[in-house]
Amino acid sequence: MRGLTKNLLVAQSGGPTAAINSSVCGIISEAMQRGKVEGIYGAVNGILGVLNEDLIDLRDEDPLTIQNLKKTPSAALGSCRYKLSDRDYLRLMQVFTAHSIGYFLYAGGNDSMDTAHKVAQLAAEKNYDLRVIGVPKTVDNDLVITDHCPGYGSVARFNAIVTRDSGLDTEAMCATDTVKIVETMGRDTGWIAASTALGKEGADSAPHLIYLPERPFVAEKFLQDVKTVYQRLGRVVICTCEGLKDEKGGFVKASTKQIDVDRFGHAQLGGVGDYLVNLISDNLKIKARYDKPGTIQRVSMTCASPVDLDEAYRVGQVAVSKAIEGESDKMVTLVRKRDEACECETGLVELEKVALRTKKVPHEFINKESNFVTEEFLKYARPLIGGPLLEYAHLKRKMVQKHLPSHT
Amino acid sequence: MRGLTKNLLVAQSGGPTAAINSSVCGIISEAMQRGKVEGIYGAVNGILGVLNEDLIDLRDEDPLTIQNLKKTPSAALGSCRYKLSDRDYLRLMQVFTAHSIGYFLYAGGNDSMDTAHKVAQLAAEKNYDLRVIGVPKTVDNDLVITDHCPGYGSVARFNAIVTRDSGLDTEAMCATDTVKIVETMGRDTGWIAASTALGKEGADSAPHLIYLPERPFVAEKFLQDVKTVYQRLGRVVICTCEGLKDEKGGFVKASTKQIDVDRFGHAQLGGVGDYLVNLISDNLKIKARYDKPGTIQRVSMTCASPVDLDEAYRVGQVAVSKAIEGESDKMVTLVRKRDEACECETGLVELEKVALRTKKVPHEFINKESNFVTEEFLKYARPLIGGPLLEYAHLKRKMVQKHLPSHT
């Protein structure tokens, strides 16, 4: 048993999301209510803030500011991507010791869970009394064991909304602009690209085709798919992500195909959206364009999922209460109770079991043609986006009787 | 004076917006209440629908569907971009005659106003009793005489929101991802790119630099601007539009610089976002990325401006009432009453005076350095986006006293 109260340190890691500040809000709110926690500190810019001893005093913030974190996107403490060296781990222990840190809460993805695990191990080796709890956070939704990851519901809602909107745009302009590509985030997995399917309202509405990095991209098959939809509807909305890969495992993008061979050698120039637009124009001779919401998709509060924001808050709260109860070297998980409604319980899992592992979109969530998701995926993902999208009008379009010969 | 009631035909033209269906809703609602209008028809896919005699009966739609048009983005009747031939104009008259069209309402930009004007002239020449009223619609905000254009307030609100969000993302990740480009729409004018400034909360927040096609882009000056902001803040958010042009008047994009010369000849490959990312990476050796919301920005209902939707509805209503009062060959305008609040009256202007003309962002709305907008622009544009953005939390970040030597 601990005699003295200890200080708590929270850090955010990796890409910002709409929901990670809600987790920090949950952490601070829970810590404020617990007698066992003295100082509540935040690390500026993630683990770099710990290394540099850049800590801020979260008890000094206005309570209203803390509450507003729940509806503030991005990462209010600052974040980073940084791979720690052995020397860095020793420095972390020095900082924890210097500031009497007894609780370390780390919000992030599978790399961050590895960092948190190593911190917990090192503290144990050194007999330093530290409780380390990982708070799951990633729009990529690729942490194992947890049913889903805070951050994903909101990016999924964003992409469902914008794909539906962008699809209506293509439908209205189908006499001229016939093919639209929506390029989502997702380097290693297709969870985000798959979420665009949640915007589909009917058999003919967008998206029509979805390609995920879990299945190799084959240009000939793709062009045939596009042609088939085009011939049926006169328009095609295609969703995919930046991490789409070909049969050799290389990224499908303009740079690997063309730009790398020119004299400029710009590896960054031209992503999958650019590439597919040109592939379609060159081969099918139909006009295509692409939308690439980029980082906008992960930090949109106007399109955030209320379910996601609530769950993010809850995993933050639970992380603190479990740490105070004596748990360490664990990550909070979301455990689905029923299939249809998203009423998740929380659980705990050893950090070691989630660190550095990646959950890909499973086989049963992708259709046989490898060009769309299945009903099982929709059943899994729909509760996460927090309710239906705005209701739009659809005209039934009763045609007026024609009186003239065709205009030729 | 007209003896008989006549039919009304409405058509949508050009790029979809969040607000154009609201205008159609205003048109239908007003026409329903007026005894002088018999049939209320909509042309499918703009002027192509008139040419092809593809007309739908809008009196046959559910009244709730019509009301919901006010909050449905894109163009529910369908739209197109199509340049009419002399033969086409004669065909239009045949279709109007065959369907006893007495009122033609055409929602669009300056090309559409030219079409509407020619239709009105031809009807007059042929002694055909037709009243033609133009309904202003363009996210580009480039119609002359009207204070602003329905559709612009919503795309401006969208870009203010996403630039602020994307800026928070860059701020959080400034230890690694330091430069962000937001590429907006806008081929000929910088109104849309300028609107990103409405998301700026303080001197240090995004956007930091804005480049408009009204001023020639000079790479050396641009790189110096980026360097200056980077040295001050450690991060830079830059907004510009697809129509940015260099000193020779050519589009600033990867394709004109590099891709056109390769063996593939892809004119479309790589826009201004791609180009600037590579320009910065190559010359300043700092990491840059870009967001390109594309068509998403013009059809976002979650980010639409309520002021814009209301005004769009009103110009639709007024178009019908003025046509019934006997006006023709005119466009409805918005006339600003006071500077601060957006309480616009409507007016009328001869179609001839707006047809084919383009209102560029004026000199006094762009700063001397040609890298941002002025306070006058903000004063002009702020009322159009319909109220403040969501309130976000900003931590004051009181630093905890350091105890250790620096980590080196």
Tab-separated table of N, CA and C in Angstrom, chain A residues 14 16 45 51-57 60-61 65 71-77 79 81 87-88 91 98-99 165-166 168-169 172-173 176 180 185 259 266 268-270 274 277-278 281-282 288-292 294-296 298-299 301 392-393 395-405 407-408, chain B residues 14 16 44-45 51-57 60-61 65 71-74 76-79 81 87-88 91 98-99 165-166 168-169 172-173 176 180 185 258-259 266 268-270 274 277-278 281-282 288-292 294-295 298-299 392-393 395-405 407-408:
chain	number	residue	atom	x	y	z
A	14	GLY	N	1.125	10.667	-30.972
A	14	GLY	CA	0.702	10.362	-32.336
A	14	GLY	C	-0.262	11.382	-32.900
A	16	PRO	N	-3.329	13.717	-33.922
A	16	PRO	CA	-4.482	14.253	-33.204
A	16	PRO	C	-5.778	13.582	-33.656
A	45	ASN	N	3.664	18.315	-25.883
A	45	ASN	CA	4.107	17.561	-27.056
A	45	ASN	C	4.536	16.130	-26.744
A	51	LEU	N	10.659	14.103	-21.723
A	51	LEU	CA	12.126	14.119	-21.861
A	51	LEU	C	12.691	15.515	-21.573
A	52	ASN	N	11.993	16.534	-22.069
A	52	ASN	CA	12.485	17.910	-21.903
A	52	ASN	C	12.025	18.557	-20.604
A	53	GLU	N	11.304	17.792	-19.824
A	53	GLU	CA	10.774	18.294	-18.536
A	53	GLU	C	9.845	19.486	-18.773
A	54	ASP	N	9.171	19.485	-19.930
A	54	ASP	CA	8.189	20.530	-20.215
A	54	ASP	C	6.820	20.054	-19.737
A	55	LEU	N	6.527	20.331	-18.488
A	55	LEU	CA	5.279	19.859	-17.891
A	55	LEU	C	4.421	21.056	-17.530
A	56	ILE	N	3.112	20.897	-17.706
A	56	ILE	CA	2.230	21.999	-17.302
A	56	ILE	C	1.327	21.548	-16.161
A	57	ASP	N	0.915	22.535	-15.368
A	57	ASP	CA	0.123	22.265	-14.169
A	57	ASP	C	-1.352	22.330	-14.523
A	60	ASP	N	-4.033	24.127	-12.380
A	60	ASP	CA	-4.052	25.581	-12.465
A	60	ASP	C	-5.004	26.095	-13.560
A	61	GLU	N	-5.518	25.173	-14.381
A	61	GLU	CA	-6.410	25.603	-15.470
A	61	GLU	C	-7.814	25.883	-14.936
A	65	THR	N	-12.399	25.527	-18.829
A	65	THR	CA	-11.480	25.143	-19.909
A	65	THR	C	-11.343	23.624	-19.945
A	71	LYS	N	-15.004	18.981	-26.041
A	71	LYS	CA	-15.484	19.323	-27.390
A	71	LYS	C	-14.472	20.153	-28.167
A	72	THR	N	-13.204	19.914	-27.856
A	72	THR	CA	-12.115	20.589	-28.578
A	72	THR	C	-11.284	19.539	-29.303
A	73	PRO	N	-11.149	19.643	-30.626
A	73	PRO	CA	-10.396	18.616	-31.351
A	73	PRO	C	-8.888	18.833	-31.270
A	74	SER	N	-8.148	17.939	-31.902
A	74	SER	CA	-6.682	17.943	-31.946
A	74	SER	C	-6.101	17.410	-30.638
A	75	ALA	N	-5.005	17.966	-30.151
A	75	ALA	CA	-4.367	17.461	-28.925
A	75	ALA	C	-3.887	18.679	-28.153
A	76	ALA	N	-4.661	19.036	-27.127
A	76	ALA	CA	-4.445	20.316	-26.442
A	76	ALA	C	-3.101	20.384	-25.720
A	77	LEU	N	-2.563	19.223	-25.330
A	77	LEU	CA	-1.259	19.212	-24.648
A	77	LEU	C	-0.124	19.235	-25.666
A	79	SER	N	1.358	16.942	-29.209
A	79	SER	CA	1.694	15.540	-29.412
A	79	SER	C	2.997	15.449	-30.200
A	81	ARG	N	5.513	12.417	-32.804
A	81	ARG	CA	5.913	11.046	-33.166
A	81	ARG	C	7.396	10.970	-32.888
A	87	ARG	N	18.629	5.470	-23.773
A	87	ARG	CA	18.993	6.613	-22.930
A	87	ARG	C	17.753	7.429	-22.571
A	88	ASP	N	16.859	7.541	-23.564
A	88	ASP	CA	15.623	8.297	-23.319
A	88	ASP	C	14.799	7.651	-22.200
A	91	ARG	N	16.089	8.625	-18.950
A	91	ARG	CA	15.730	10.023	-18.679
A	91	ARG	C	14.279	10.122	-18.179
A	98	ALA	N	12.044	12.996	-10.284
A	98	ALA	CA	12.206	14.408	-9.897
A	98	ALA	C	10.862	15.059	-9.589
A	99	HIS	N	9.786	14.552	-10.249
A	99	HIS	CA	8.474	15.181	-10.050
A	99	HIS	C	7.500	14.286	-9.285
A	165	ASP	N	-22.093	13.547	-49.085
A	165	ASP	CA	-22.184	14.890	-49.689
A	165	ASP	C	-21.490	14.920	-51.054
A	166	SER	N	-20.271	14.409	-51.079
A	166	SER	CA	-19.498	14.408	-52.313
A	166	SER	C	-20.187	13.556	-53.382
A	168	LEU	N	-23.477	13.211	-53.665
A	168	LEU	CA	-24.587	14.019	-54.188
A	168	LEU	C	-24.068	15.018	-55.205
A	169	ASP	N	-22.873	15.529	-54.954
A	169	ASP	CA	-22.235	16.465	-55.876
A	169	ASP	C	-21.983	15.784	-57.220
A	172	ALA	N	-25.231	15.169	-59.075
A	172	ALA	CA	-25.780	16.380	-59.711
A	172	ALA	C	-25.013	16.750	-60.979
A	173	MET	N	-23.696	16.460	-60.974
A	173	MET	CA	-22.846	16.875	-62.087
A	173	MET	C	-22.548	15.745	-63.054
A	176	THR	N	-21.254	15.845	-66.640
A	176	THR	CA	-19.905	16.291	-67.011
A	176	THR	C	-18.792	15.666	-66.143
A	180	LYS	N	-15.612	10.348	-59.093
A	180	LYS	CA	-15.020	11.021	-57.942
A	180	LYS	C	-14.257	10.006	-57.106
A	185	MET	N	-7.535	8.866	-44.956
A	185	MET	CA	-6.309	8.451	-44.274
A	185	MET	C	-6.306	6.930	-44.135
A	259	ILE	N	6.657	9.516	-61.076
A	259	ILE	CA	7.472	10.668	-60.717
A	259	ILE	C	8.871	10.258	-60.269
A	266	HIS	N	10.807	13.393	-56.910
A	266	HIS	CA	9.965	13.773	-55.779
A	266	HIS	C	9.169	12.581	-55.279
A	268	GLN	N	7.329	12.402	-52.707
A	268	GLN	CA	6.049	12.754	-52.096
A	268	GLN	C	4.972	13.108	-53.111
A	269	LEU	N	5.386	13.494	-54.284
A	269	LEU	CA	4.457	14.090	-55.241
A	269	LEU	C	3.432	13.112	-55.782
A	270	GLY	N	2.169	13.421	-55.553
A	270	GLY	CA	1.110	12.621	-56.157
A	270	GLY	C	0.779	11.384	-55.364
A	274	ASP	N	-4.486	11.192	-56.988
A	274	ASP	CA	-3.904	11.620	-58.259
A	274	ASP	C	-3.720	10.453	-59.222
A	277	VAL	N	-7.090	9.071	-60.573
A	277	VAL	CA	-7.690	10.028	-61.510
A	277	VAL	C	-7.050	9.863	-62.890
A	278	ASN	N	-5.738	9.771	-62.906
A	278	ASN	CA	-5.033	9.643	-64.177
A	278	ASN	C	-5.215	8.268	-64.819
A	281	SER	N	-8.688	8.457	-66.357
A	281	SER	CA	-8.724	9.345	-67.532
A	281	SER	C	-8.023	8.707	-68.718
A	282	ASP	N	-6.854	8.127	-68.463
A	282	ASP	CA	-6.059	7.548	-69.539
A	282	ASP	C	-6.722	6.328	-70.165
A	288	ALA	N	-12.386	12.382	-64.239
A	288	ALA	CA	-12.373	12.025	-62.827
A	288	ALA	C	-11.716	13.155	-62.033
A	289	ARG	N	-12.076	13.270	-60.761
A	289	ARG	CA	-11.419	14.224	-59.875
A	289	ARG	C	-11.361	13.606	-58.489
A	290	TYR	N	-10.560	14.193	-57.606
A	290	TYR	CA	-10.495	13.601	-56.270
A	290	TYR	C	-10.559	14.638	-55.158
A	291	ASP	N	-11.109	14.187	-54.019
A	291	ASP	CA	-11.145	14.963	-52.792
A	291	ASP	C	-10.206	14.272	-51.802
A	292	LYS	N	-9.426	15.079	-51.090
A	292	LYS	CA	-8.467	14.511	-50.125
A	292	LYS	C	-8.550	15.340	-48.843
A	294	GLY	N	-7.520	14.903	-46.003
A	294	GLY	CA	-6.267	14.964	-45.241
A	294	GLY	C	-6.486	15.027	-43.742
A	295	THR	N	-5.724	15.884	-43.065
A	295	THR	CA	-5.806	15.942	-41.604
A	295	THR	C	-7.151	16.489	-41.117
A	296	ILE	N	-7.880	17.173	-42.029
A	296	ILE	CA	-9.187	17.730	-41.644
A	296	ILE	C	-10.085	16.641	-41.069
A	298	ARG	N	-9.488	14.015	-39.298
A	298	ARG	CA	-9.265	13.474	-37.955
A	298	ARG	C	-9.551	14.486	-36.852
A	299	VAL	N	-9.694	15.758	-37.200
A	299	VAL	CA	-9.920	16.782	-36.174
A	299	VAL	C	-11.206	17.580	-36.411
A	301	MET	N	-14.644	18.664	-35.415
A	301	MET	CA	-15.596	18.600	-34.301
A	301	MET	C	-17.031	18.718	-34.805
A	392	TYR	N	-31.777	14.231	-45.688
A	392	TYR	CA	-31.801	15.033	-46.906
A	392	TYR	C	-33.066	14.734	-47.705
A	393	ALA	N	-33.459	15.706	-48.512
A	393	ALA	CA	-34.619	15.521	-49.389
A	393	ALA	C	-34.211	14.733	-50.637
A	395	LEU	N	-36.025	13.971	-54.276
A	395	LEU	CA	-37.191	14.177	-55.136
A	395	LEU	C	-37.575	12.864	-55.810
A	396	LYS	N	-38.881	12.619	-55.949
A	396	LYS	CA	-39.253	11.381	-56.642
A	396	LYS	C	-39.202	11.565	-58.164
A	397	ARG	N	-39.196	12.815	-58.619
A	397	ARG	CA	-38.972	13.124	-60.036
A	397	ARG	C	-39.986	12.491	-60.999
A	398	LYS	N	-41.238	12.814	-60.819
A	398	LYS	CA	-42.256	12.378	-61.801
A	398	LYS	C	-42.055	13.200	-63.081
A	399	MET	N	-41.796	12.491	-64.180
A	399	MET	CA	-41.467	13.187	-65.419
A	399	MET	C	-42.715	13.792	-66.066
A	400	VAL	N	-42.555	14.971	-66.613
A	400	VAL	CA	-43.614	15.616	-67.379
A	400	VAL	C	-43.630	14.970	-68.779
A	401	GLN	N	-44.821	14.732	-69.304
A	401	GLN	CA	-44.986	14.140	-70.643
A	401	GLN	C	-44.230	14.968	-71.702
A	402	LYS	N	-43.467	14.288	-72.558
A	402	LYS	CA	-42.748	15.015	-73.615
A	402	LYS	C	-43.680	15.309	-74.797
A	403	HIS	N	-43.435	16.417	-75.461
A	403	HIS	CA	-44.274	16.779	-76.609
A	403	HIS	C	-43.496	16.888	-77.920
A	404	LEU	N	-42.186	16.873	-77.809
A	404	LEU	CA	-41.367	17.168	-78.990
A	404	LEU	C	-40.518	15.971	-79.395
A	405	PRO	N	-40.064	15.948	-80.650
A	405	PRO	CA	-39.060	14.944	-81.026
A	405	PRO	C	-37.749	15.245	-80.297
A	407	HIS	N	-34.003	16.208	-79.310
A	407	HIS	CA	-33.064	17.237	-79.778
A	407	HIS	C	-31.772	16.543	-80.198
A	408	THR	N	-31.421	16.656	-81.421
A	408	THR	CA	-30.222	15.934	-81.876
A	408	THR	C	-29.142	16.901	-82.321
B	14	GLY	N	-24.211	24.822	-63.205
B	14	GLY	CA	-22.855	24.898	-62.662
B	14	GLY	C	-22.661	24.044	-61.424
B	16	PRO	N	-22.515	22.408	-57.795
B	16	PRO	CA	-23.439	22.356	-56.663
B	16	PRO	C	-22.941	23.220	-55.491
B	44	VAL	N	-34.185	18.594	-65.428
B	44	VAL	CA	-33.207	17.624	-64.922
B	44	VAL	C	-31.828	17.919	-65.514
B	45	ASN	N	-30.845	18.115	-64.628
B	45	ASN	CA	-29.481	18.445	-65.059
B	45	ASN	C	-29.390	19.746	-65.849
B	51	LEU	N	-33.189	21.216	-72.921
B	51	LEU	CA	-32.928	20.788	-74.307
B	51	LEU	C	-33.512	19.403	-74.575
B	52	ASN	N	-33.365	18.517	-73.605
B	52	ASN	CA	-33.831	17.139	-73.793
B	52	ASN	C	-35.290	16.943	-73.385
B	53	GLU	N	-35.925	18.016	-72.979
B	53	GLU	CA	-37.316	17.958	-72.526
B	53	GLU	C	-37.474	17.022	-71.329
B	54	ASP	N	-36.405	16.949	-70.512
B	54	ASP	CA	-36.471	16.146	-69.285
B	54	ASP	C	-36.914	17.051	-68.145
B	55	LEU	N	-38.224	17.145	-68.000
B	55	LEU	CA	-38.788	18.041	-66.985
B	55	LEU	C	-39.513	17.219	-65.931
B	56	ILE	N	-39.424	17.652	-64.679
B	56	ILE	CA	-40.161	16.939	-63.633
B	56	ILE	C	-41.224	17.855	-63.044
B	57	ASP	N	-42.265	17.213	-62.541
B	57	ASP	CA	-43.426	17.932	-62.014
B	57	ASP	C	-43.224	18.165	-60.517
B	60	ASP	N	-45.964	17.645	-57.850
B	60	ASP	CA	-46.245	16.258	-57.488
B	60	ASP	C	-45.402	15.777	-56.304
B	61	GLU	N	-44.431	16.595	-55.885
B	61	GLU	CA	-43.560	16.166	-54.771
B	61	GLU	C	-44.266	16.378	-53.425
B	65	THR	N	-40.825	16.996	-48.548
B	65	THR	CA	-39.609	16.878	-49.363
B	65	THR	C	-39.172	18.262	-49.834
B	71	LYS	N	-32.445	22.185	-46.480
B	71	LYS	CA	-31.273	21.689	-45.745
B	71	LYS	C	-30.638	20.478	-46.428
B	72	THR	N	-30.770	20.451	-47.754
B	72	THR	CA	-30.151	19.383	-48.553
B	72	THR	C	-29.103	20.000	-49.483
B	73	PRO	N	-27.847	19.569	-49.382
B	73	PRO	CA	-26.823	20.174	-50.246
B	73	PRO	C	-26.847	19.602	-51.665
B	74	SER	N	-25.932	20.115	-52.492
B	74	SER	CA	-25.770	19.725	-53.895
B	74	SER	C	-26.850	20.376	-54.760
B	76	ALA	N	-30.524	19.269	-56.283
B	76	ALA	CA	-31.495	18.168	-56.300
B	76	ALA	C	-32.092	17.923	-57.675
B	77	LEU	N	-32.135	18.950	-58.510
B	77	LEU	CA	-32.678	18.788	-59.866
B	77	LEU	C	-31.607	18.253	-60.813
B	78	GLY	N	-30.373	18.257	-60.343
B	78	GLY	CA	-29.252	17.944	-61.228
B	78	GLY	C	-28.775	19.219	-61.899
B	79	SER	N	-27.492	19.236	-62.264
B	79	SER	CA	-26.910	20.424	-62.866
B	79	SER	C	-26.028	20.007	-64.032
B	81	ARG	N	-22.527	21.641	-66.764
B	81	ARG	CA	-21.801	22.738	-67.415
B	81	ARG	C	-21.926	22.492	-68.914
B	87	ARG	N	-28.371	26.873	-82.300
B	87	ARG	CA	-29.434	25.881	-82.501
B	87	ARG	C	-30.086	25.511	-81.168
B	88	ASP	N	-29.251	25.395	-80.134
B	88	ASP	CA	-29.779	25.061	-78.810
B	88	ASP	C	-30.754	26.129	-78.313
B	91	ARG	N	-34.020	25.618	-79.811
B	91	ARG	CA	-34.670	24.459	-79.186
B	91	ARG	C	-35.290	24.852	-77.831
B	98	ALA	N	-43.836	24.475	-76.157
B	98	ALA	CA	-44.541	23.195	-76.035
B	98	ALA	C	-45.115	22.997	-74.633
B	99	HIS	N	-44.440	23.592	-73.622
B	99	HIS	CA	-44.890	23.385	-72.238
B	99	HIS	C	-45.484	24.649	-71.615
B	165	ASP	N	-9.425	23.917	-37.592
B	165	ASP	CA	-9.194	22.549	-37.118
B	165	ASP	C	-7.831	22.028	-37.584
B	166	SER	N	-7.576	22.196	-38.861
B	166	SER	CA	-6.320	21.716	-39.435
B	166	SER	C	-5.133	22.455	-38.803
B	168	LEU	N	-5.054	23.539	-35.684
B	168	LEU	CA	-4.848	22.947	-34.351
B	168	LEU	C	-4.075	21.641	-34.481
B	169	ASP	N	-4.353	20.914	-35.550
B	169	ASP	CA	-3.647	19.659	-35.822
B	169	ASP	C	-2.153	19.939	-36.024
B	172	ALA	N	-0.480	20.923	-32.756
B	172	ALA	CA	-0.220	19.781	-31.865
B	172	ALA	C	0.966	18.956	-32.347
B	173	MET	N	1.140	18.886	-33.673
B	173	MET	CA	2.176	18.022	-34.244
B	173	MET	C	3.420	18.792	-34.659
B	176	THR	N	6.963	17.554	-35.368
B	176	THR	CA	7.321	16.720	-36.523
B	176	THR	C	6.742	17.222	-37.857
B	180	LYS	N	1.565	23.003	-43.111
B	180	LYS	CA	0.336	22.491	-43.701
B	180	LYS	C	-0.149	23.443	-44.786
B	185	MET	N	-11.003	25.561	-53.262
B	185	MET	CA	-11.463	25.793	-54.626
B	185	MET	C	-11.214	27.254	-54.999
B	258	GLN	N	6.504	20.174	-63.958
B	258	GLN	CA	7.282	18.953	-64.093
B	258	GLN	C	6.616	17.868	-64.938
B	259	ILE	N	5.376	17.625	-64.646
B	259	ILE	CA	4.761	16.429	-65.213
B	259	ILE	C	4.505	16.559	-66.717
B	266	HIS	N	0.633	13.935	-68.331
B	266	HIS	CA	-0.573	14.068	-67.516
B	266	HIS	C	-0.781	15.507	-67.093
B	268	GLN	N	-3.315	16.734	-65.673
B	268	GLN	CA	-4.068	16.851	-64.421
B	268	GLN	C	-3.240	16.556	-63.187
B	269	LEU	N	-2.183	15.813	-63.355
B	269	LEU	CA	-1.475	15.264	-62.197
B	269	LEU	C	-0.788	16.331	-61.350
B	270	GLY	N	-1.182	16.402	-60.098
B	270	GLY	CA	-0.488	17.283	-59.162
B	270	GLY	C	-0.956	18.708	-59.241
B	274	ASP	N	0.236	19.862	-53.969
B	274	ASP	CA	1.400	19.017	-54.244
B	274	ASP	C	2.637	19.858	-54.545
B	277	VAL	N	4.021	21.707	-51.429
B	277	VAL	CA	4.634	20.747	-50.498
B	277	VAL	C	6.058	20.426	-50.955
B	278	ASN	N	6.198	20.182	-52.233
B	278	ASN	CA	7.513	19.823	-52.762
B	278	ASN	C	8.460	21.018	-52.814
B	281	SER	N	9.605	21.379	-49.169
B	281	SER	CA	10.502	20.280	-48.779
B	281	SER	C	11.866	20.425	-49.436
B	282	ASP	N	11.854	20.743	-50.733
B	282	ASP	CA	13.108	20.832	-51.481
B	282	ASP	C	13.975	22.000	-51.029
B	288	ALA	N	6.260	19.120	-45.022
B	288	ALA	CA	4.987	19.765	-45.329
B	288	ALA	C	3.993	18.707	-45.809
B	289	ARG	N	2.705	18.984	-45.626
B	289	ARG	CA	1.661	18.125	-46.161
B	289	ARG	C	0.492	19.011	-46.572
B	290	TYR	N	-0.431	18.458	-47.345
B	290	TYR	CA	-1.565	19.303	-47.741
B	290	TYR	C	-2.895	18.591	-47.590
B	291	ASP	N	-3.932	19.415	-47.333
B	291	ASP	CA	-5.317	18.964	-47.290
B	291	ASP	C	-6.020	19.599	-48.488
B	292	LYS	N	-6.831	18.805	-49.165
B	292	LYS	CA	-7.537	19.314	-50.352
B	292	LYS	C	-8.988	18.845	-50.266
B	294	GLY	N	-11.531	19.649	-51.768
B	294	GLY	CA	-12.179	19.442	-53.074
B	294	GLY	C	-13.662	19.773	-53.057
B	295	THR	N	-14.457	18.921	-53.689
B	295	THR	CA	-15.886	19.218	-53.800
B	295	THR	C	-16.605	19.147	-52.453
B	298	ARG	N	-17.916	22.496	-51.025
B	298	ARG	CA	-19.063	23.241	-51.548
B	298	ARG	C	-20.401	22.608	-51.207
B	299	VAL	N	-20.400	21.379	-50.727
B	299	VAL	CA	-21.667	20.699	-50.428
B	299	VAL	C	-21.755	20.218	-48.981
B	392	TYR	N	-13.699	26.487	-28.576
B	392	TYR	CA	-12.728	25.460	-28.207
B	392	TYR	C	-11.984	25.875	-26.935
B	393	ALA	N	-11.482	24.878	-26.232
B	393	ALA	CA	-10.679	25.147	-25.027
B	393	ALA	C	-9.245	25.505	-25.419
B	395	LEU	N	-5.713	25.864	-23.329
B	395	LEU	CA	-5.034	25.769	-22.028
B	395	LEU	C	-4.082	26.953	-21.862
B	396	LYS	N	-3.983	27.465	-20.632
B	396	LYS	CA	-3.031	28.571	-20.449
B	396	LYS	C	-1.607	28.052	-20.247
B	397	ARG	N	-1.503	26.767	-19.900
B	397	ARG	CA	-0.194	26.101	-19.836
B	397	ARG	C	0.806	26.720	-18.858
B	398	LYS	N	0.453	26.783	-17.607
B	398	LYS	CA	1.420	27.231	-16.594
B	398	LYS	C	2.472	26.128	-16.411
B	399	MET	N	3.719	26.480	-16.657
B	399	MET	CA	4.769	25.458	-16.630
B	399	MET	C	5.128	25.066	-15.199
B	400	VAL	N	5.390	23.779	-15.040
B	400	VAL	CA	5.876	23.261	-13.746
B	400	VAL	C	7.377	23.562	-13.673
B	401	GLN	N	7.834	23.971	-12.510
B	401	GLN	CA	9.260	24.255	-12.280
B	401	GLN	C	10.128	23.041	-12.665
B	402	LYS	N	11.173	23.293	-13.458
B	402	LYS	CA	12.084	22.187	-13.821
B	402	LYS	C	13.056	21.889	-12.684
B	403	HIS	N	13.451	20.634	-12.564
B	403	HIS	CA	14.391	20.235	-11.510
B	403	HIS	C	15.687	19.650	-12.048
B	404	LEU	N	15.713	19.347	-13.329
B	404	LEU	CA	16.844	18.592	-13.886
B	404	LEU	C	17.608	19.416	-14.919
B	405	PRO	N	18.853	19.039	-15.165
B	405	PRO	CA	19.566	19.639	-16.299
B	405	PRO	C	18.893	19.194	-17.609
B	407	HIS	N	18.016	17.569	-21.165
B	407	HIS	CA	18.285	16.263	-21.761
B	407	HIS	C	18.959	16.503	-23.109
B	408	THR	N	20.160	16.015	-23.251
B	408	THR	CA	20.867	16.282	-24.521
B	408	THR	C	21.125	14.992	-25.278
